[in-house]
Tab-separated table of C-alpha atoms in Angstrom:
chain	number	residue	atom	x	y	z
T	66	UNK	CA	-51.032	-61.997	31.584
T	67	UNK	CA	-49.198	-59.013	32.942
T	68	UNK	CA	-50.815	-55.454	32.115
T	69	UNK	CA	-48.772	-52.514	31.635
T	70	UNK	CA	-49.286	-51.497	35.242
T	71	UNK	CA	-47.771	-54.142	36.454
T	72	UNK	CA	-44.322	-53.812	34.462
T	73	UNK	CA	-44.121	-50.523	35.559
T	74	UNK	CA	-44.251	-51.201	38.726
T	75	UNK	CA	-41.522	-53.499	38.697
T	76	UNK	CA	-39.019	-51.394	37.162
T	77	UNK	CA	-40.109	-49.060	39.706
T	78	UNK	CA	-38.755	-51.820	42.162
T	79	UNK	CA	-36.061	-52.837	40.453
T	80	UNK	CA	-34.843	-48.583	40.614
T	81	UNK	CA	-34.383	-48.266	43.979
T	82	UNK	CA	-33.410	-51.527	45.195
T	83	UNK	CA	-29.813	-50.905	42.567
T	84	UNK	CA	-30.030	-47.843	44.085
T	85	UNK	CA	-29.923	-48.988	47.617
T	86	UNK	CA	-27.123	-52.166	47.015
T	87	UNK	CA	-25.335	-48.867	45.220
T	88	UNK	CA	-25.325	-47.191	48.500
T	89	UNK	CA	-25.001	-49.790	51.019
T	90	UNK	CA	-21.940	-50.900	48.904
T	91	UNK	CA	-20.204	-47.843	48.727
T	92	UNK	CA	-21.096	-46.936	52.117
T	93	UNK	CA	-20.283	-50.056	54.162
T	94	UNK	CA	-16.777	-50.663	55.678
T	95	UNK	CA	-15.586	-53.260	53.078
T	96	UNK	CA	-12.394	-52.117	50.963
T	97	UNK	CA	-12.658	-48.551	52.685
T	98	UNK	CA	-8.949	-47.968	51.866
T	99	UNK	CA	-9.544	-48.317	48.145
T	100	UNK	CA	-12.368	-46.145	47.966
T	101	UNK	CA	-10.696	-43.517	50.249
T	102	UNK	CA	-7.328	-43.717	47.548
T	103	UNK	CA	-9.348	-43.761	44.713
T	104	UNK	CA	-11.449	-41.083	46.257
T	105	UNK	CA	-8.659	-39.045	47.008
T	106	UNK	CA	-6.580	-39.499	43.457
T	107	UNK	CA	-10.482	-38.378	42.103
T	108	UNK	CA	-9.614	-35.005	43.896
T	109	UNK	CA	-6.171	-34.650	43.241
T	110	UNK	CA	-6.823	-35.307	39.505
T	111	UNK	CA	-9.532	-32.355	39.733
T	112	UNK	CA	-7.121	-30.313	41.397
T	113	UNK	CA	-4.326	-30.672	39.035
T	114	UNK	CA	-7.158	-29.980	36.203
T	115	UNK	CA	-7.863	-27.245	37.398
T	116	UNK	CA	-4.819	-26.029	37.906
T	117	UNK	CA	-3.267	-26.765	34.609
T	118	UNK	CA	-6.777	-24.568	33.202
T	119	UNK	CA	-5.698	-21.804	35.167
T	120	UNK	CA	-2.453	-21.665	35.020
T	121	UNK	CA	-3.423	-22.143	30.714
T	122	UNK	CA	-5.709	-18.848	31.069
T	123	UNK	CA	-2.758	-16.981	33.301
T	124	UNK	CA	-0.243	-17.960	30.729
T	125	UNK	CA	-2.515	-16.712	27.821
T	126	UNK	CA	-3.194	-13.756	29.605
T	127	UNK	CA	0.140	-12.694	30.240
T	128	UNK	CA	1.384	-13.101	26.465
T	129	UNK	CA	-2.008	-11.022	25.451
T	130	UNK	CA	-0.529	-8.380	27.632
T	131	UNK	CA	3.078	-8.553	26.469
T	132	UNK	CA	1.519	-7.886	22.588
T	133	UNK	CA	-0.593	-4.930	24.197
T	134	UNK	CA	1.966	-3.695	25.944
T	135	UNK	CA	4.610	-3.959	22.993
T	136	UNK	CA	2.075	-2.575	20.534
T	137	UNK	CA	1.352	0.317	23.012
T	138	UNK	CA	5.040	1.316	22.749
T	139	UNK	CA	5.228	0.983	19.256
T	140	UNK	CA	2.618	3.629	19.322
T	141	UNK	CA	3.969	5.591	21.598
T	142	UNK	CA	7.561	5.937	20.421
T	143	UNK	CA	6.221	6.894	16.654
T	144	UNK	CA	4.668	9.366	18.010
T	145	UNK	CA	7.454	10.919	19.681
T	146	UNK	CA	9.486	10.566	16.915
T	147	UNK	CA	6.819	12.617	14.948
T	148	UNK	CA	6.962	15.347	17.690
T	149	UNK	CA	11.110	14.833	17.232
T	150	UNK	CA	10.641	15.646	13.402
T	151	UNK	CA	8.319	18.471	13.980
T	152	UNK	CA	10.716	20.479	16.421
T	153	UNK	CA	13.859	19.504	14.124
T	154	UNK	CA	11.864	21.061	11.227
T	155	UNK	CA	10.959	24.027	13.201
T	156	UNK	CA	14.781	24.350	14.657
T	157	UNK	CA	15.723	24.851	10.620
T	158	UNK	CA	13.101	27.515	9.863
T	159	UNK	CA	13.935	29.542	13.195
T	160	UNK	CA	17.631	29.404	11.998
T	161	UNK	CA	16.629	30.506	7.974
T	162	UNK	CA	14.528	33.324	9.759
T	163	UNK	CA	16.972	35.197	11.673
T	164	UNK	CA	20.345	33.297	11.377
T	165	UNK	CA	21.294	32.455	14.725
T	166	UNK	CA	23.565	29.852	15.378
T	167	UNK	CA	21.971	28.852	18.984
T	168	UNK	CA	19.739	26.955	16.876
T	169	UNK	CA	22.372	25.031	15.718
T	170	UNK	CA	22.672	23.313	19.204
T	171	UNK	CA	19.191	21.942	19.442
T	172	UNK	CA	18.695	21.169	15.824
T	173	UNK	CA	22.008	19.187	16.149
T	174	UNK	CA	20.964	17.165	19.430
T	175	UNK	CA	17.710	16.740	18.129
T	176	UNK	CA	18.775	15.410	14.773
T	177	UNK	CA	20.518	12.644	17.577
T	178	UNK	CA	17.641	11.630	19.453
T	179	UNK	CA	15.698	11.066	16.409
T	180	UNK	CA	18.896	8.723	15.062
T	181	UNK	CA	18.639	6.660	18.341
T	182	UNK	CA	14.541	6.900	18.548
T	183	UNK	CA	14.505	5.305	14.791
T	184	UNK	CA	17.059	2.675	15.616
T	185	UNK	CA	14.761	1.912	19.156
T	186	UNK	CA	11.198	1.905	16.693
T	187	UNK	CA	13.378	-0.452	13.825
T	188	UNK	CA	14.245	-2.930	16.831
T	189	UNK	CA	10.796	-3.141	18.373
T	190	UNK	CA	9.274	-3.387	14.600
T	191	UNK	CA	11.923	-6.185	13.840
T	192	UNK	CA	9.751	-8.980	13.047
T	193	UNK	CA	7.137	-7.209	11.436
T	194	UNK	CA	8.891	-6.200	7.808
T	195	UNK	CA	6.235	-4.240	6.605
T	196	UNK	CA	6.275	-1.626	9.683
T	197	UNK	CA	10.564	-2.376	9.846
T	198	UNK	CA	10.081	-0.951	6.037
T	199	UNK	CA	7.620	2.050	7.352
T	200	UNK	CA	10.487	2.865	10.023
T	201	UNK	CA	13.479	2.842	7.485
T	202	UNK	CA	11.654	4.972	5.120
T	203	UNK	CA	10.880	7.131	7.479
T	204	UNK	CA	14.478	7.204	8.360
T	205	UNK	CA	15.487	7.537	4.696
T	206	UNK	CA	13.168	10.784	4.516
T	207	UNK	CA	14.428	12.252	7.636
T	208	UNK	CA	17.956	12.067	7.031
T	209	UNK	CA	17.545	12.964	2.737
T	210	UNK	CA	16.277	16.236	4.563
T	211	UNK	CA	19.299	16.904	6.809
T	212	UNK	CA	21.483	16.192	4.213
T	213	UNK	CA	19.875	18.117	1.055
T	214	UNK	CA	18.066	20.796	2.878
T	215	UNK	CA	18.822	21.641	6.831
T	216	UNK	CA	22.834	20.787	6.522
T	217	UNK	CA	23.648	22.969	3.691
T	218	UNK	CA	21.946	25.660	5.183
T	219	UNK	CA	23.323	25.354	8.305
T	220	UNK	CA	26.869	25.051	6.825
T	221	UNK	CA	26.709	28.555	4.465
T	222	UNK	CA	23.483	30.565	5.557
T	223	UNK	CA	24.284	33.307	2.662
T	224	UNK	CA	23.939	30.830	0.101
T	225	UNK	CA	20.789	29.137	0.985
T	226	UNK	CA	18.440	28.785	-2.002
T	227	UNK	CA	14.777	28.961	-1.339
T	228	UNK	CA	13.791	24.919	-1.374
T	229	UNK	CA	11.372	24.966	1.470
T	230	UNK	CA	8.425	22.944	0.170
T	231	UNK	CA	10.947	20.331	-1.103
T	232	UNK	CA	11.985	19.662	2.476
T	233	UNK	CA	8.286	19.776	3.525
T	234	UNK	CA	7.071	17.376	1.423
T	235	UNK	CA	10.121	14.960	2.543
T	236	UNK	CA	9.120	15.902	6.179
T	237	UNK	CA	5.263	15.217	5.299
T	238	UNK	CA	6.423	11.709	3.406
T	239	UNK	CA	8.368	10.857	7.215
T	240	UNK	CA	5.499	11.685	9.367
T	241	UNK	CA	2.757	10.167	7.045
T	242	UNK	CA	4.706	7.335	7.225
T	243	UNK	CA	5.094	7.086	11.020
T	244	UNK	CA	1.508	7.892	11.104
T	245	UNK	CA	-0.057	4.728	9.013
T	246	UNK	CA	2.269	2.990	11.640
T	247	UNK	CA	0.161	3.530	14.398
T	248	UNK	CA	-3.044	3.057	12.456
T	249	UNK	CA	-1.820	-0.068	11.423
T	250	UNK	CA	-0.831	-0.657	15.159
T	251	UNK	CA	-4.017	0.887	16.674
T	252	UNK	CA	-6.006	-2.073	14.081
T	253	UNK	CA	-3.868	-4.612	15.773
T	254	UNK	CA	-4.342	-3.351	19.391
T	255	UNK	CA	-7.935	-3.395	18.936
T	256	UNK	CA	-8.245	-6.931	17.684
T	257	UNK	CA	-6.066	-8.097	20.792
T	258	UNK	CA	-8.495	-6.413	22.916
T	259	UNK	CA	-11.621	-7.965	21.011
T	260	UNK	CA	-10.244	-11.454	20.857
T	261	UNK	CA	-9.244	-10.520	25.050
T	262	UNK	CA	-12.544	-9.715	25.570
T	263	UNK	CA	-14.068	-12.406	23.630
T	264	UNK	CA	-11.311	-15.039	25.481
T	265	UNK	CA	-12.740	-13.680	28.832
T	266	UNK	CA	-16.402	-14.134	28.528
C-alpha cells in the first residue's frame, strides 16, 4: 500500500516531466513556421490592442477637452458681456449727468457689440435650453432698458423723467442672469475635471 509520501512524490514527477515535453515541444524544430506565424499574429493582435486602447483614451481625451474648452468660453464671453452691460449703463448716466452727446457714440457702439456678443453666447448655449433661455432673457432685459430708459433719454434729454432704479433693477435682472450662467457652467467644468481626473488615475 502506497503512503502519502509516495503519491506526492509522483505528482512531483509527473510536474516536471509535462513541463519538460512542454518545452522540448515548443522548442524543437518541428512546425517552426506555425509557431513563428502564430507567434507573430500573438504580437500583432497585442499591438493592435493596444493601439485601439490608446487611441480609445486619446479620443476620450480630446472630446473632454473640446467640453472644457467650450465651457471655458461660455464663461468667458458672459463675462464680457457683463463688463459690456456695465460700461453701456455707465455711458447713460455720464450722458444724464452733464448732457454731452460724445457719449452718444460709445453708448451706441456698445449697445452693438453687446447685440453681436448675445447672438455669439445664444449660439454656443444652443443645445443647452435652459442657459439658451438665461441668454435670451438676458437679452430681453438689456434691450427693455435701451428702449424704455437709455433711448428716450438719449432722443430728448430735457424731458427725461427720473426712472433710474427702474433701469437698474432691469440691468441687475441681465447681469444676475449672466451670472448664474457661469455658476451653472463653473458646476459643469468642475465635474469634467473630476470625472478627467478620476478617468486618468
Amino acid at each position: 500500500m502506497a503512503g502519502p509520501d509516495t503519491e506526492h512524490s509522483a505528482e512531483a514527477s509527473v510536474k516536471p516531466r509535462f513541463l519538460r515535453r512542454w518545452l522540448a515541444t515548443l522548442l524543437s524544430a518541428r512546425h517552426f513556421q506555425y509557431k513563428l506565424l502564430s507567434g507573430t499574429a500573438a504580437a500583432v493582435l497585442v499591438i493592435v490592442f493596444l493601439a485601439g486602447v490608446f487611441l480609445f483614451i486619446m479620443g476620450r481625451n480630446h472630446f473632454q477637452e473640446t467640453l472644457r474648452a467650450h465651457t471655458v468660453q461660455v464663461m468667458r464671453l458672459s463675462g464680457i458681456i457683463e463688463n459690456d452691460i456695465a460700461a453701456l449703463a455707465s455711458d447713460h448716466r455720464g450722458f444724464l449727468l452733464t448732457h454731452d452727446v460724445r457719449y452718444l457714440e460709445p453708448f451706441q457702439r456698445r449697445r452693438q457689440i453687446i447685440k453681436k456678443r448675445s447672438d455669439e453666447l445664444a449660439s454656443l448655449v444652443s443645445q443647452n435650453p435652459t442657459q439658451r433661455d438665461r441668454v435670451s432673457k438676458a437679452q430681453s432685459a438689456v434691450q427693455q432698458w435701451i428702449n424704455e430708459i437709455a433711448q428716450p433719454a438719449f432722443d430728448s434729454p430735457s424731458s427725461t423723467t427720473a426712472r433710474p432704479s427702474l433701469g437698474t433693477v432691469m440691468l441687475d435682472q441681465a447681469r444676475a442672469t449672466l451670472q448664474s450662467l457661469q455658476d451653472d457652467e463653473q458646476i459643469v467644468l468642475n465635474q469634467r475635471m473630476r470625472e478627467q481626473d478620476w478617468a486618468t488615475q
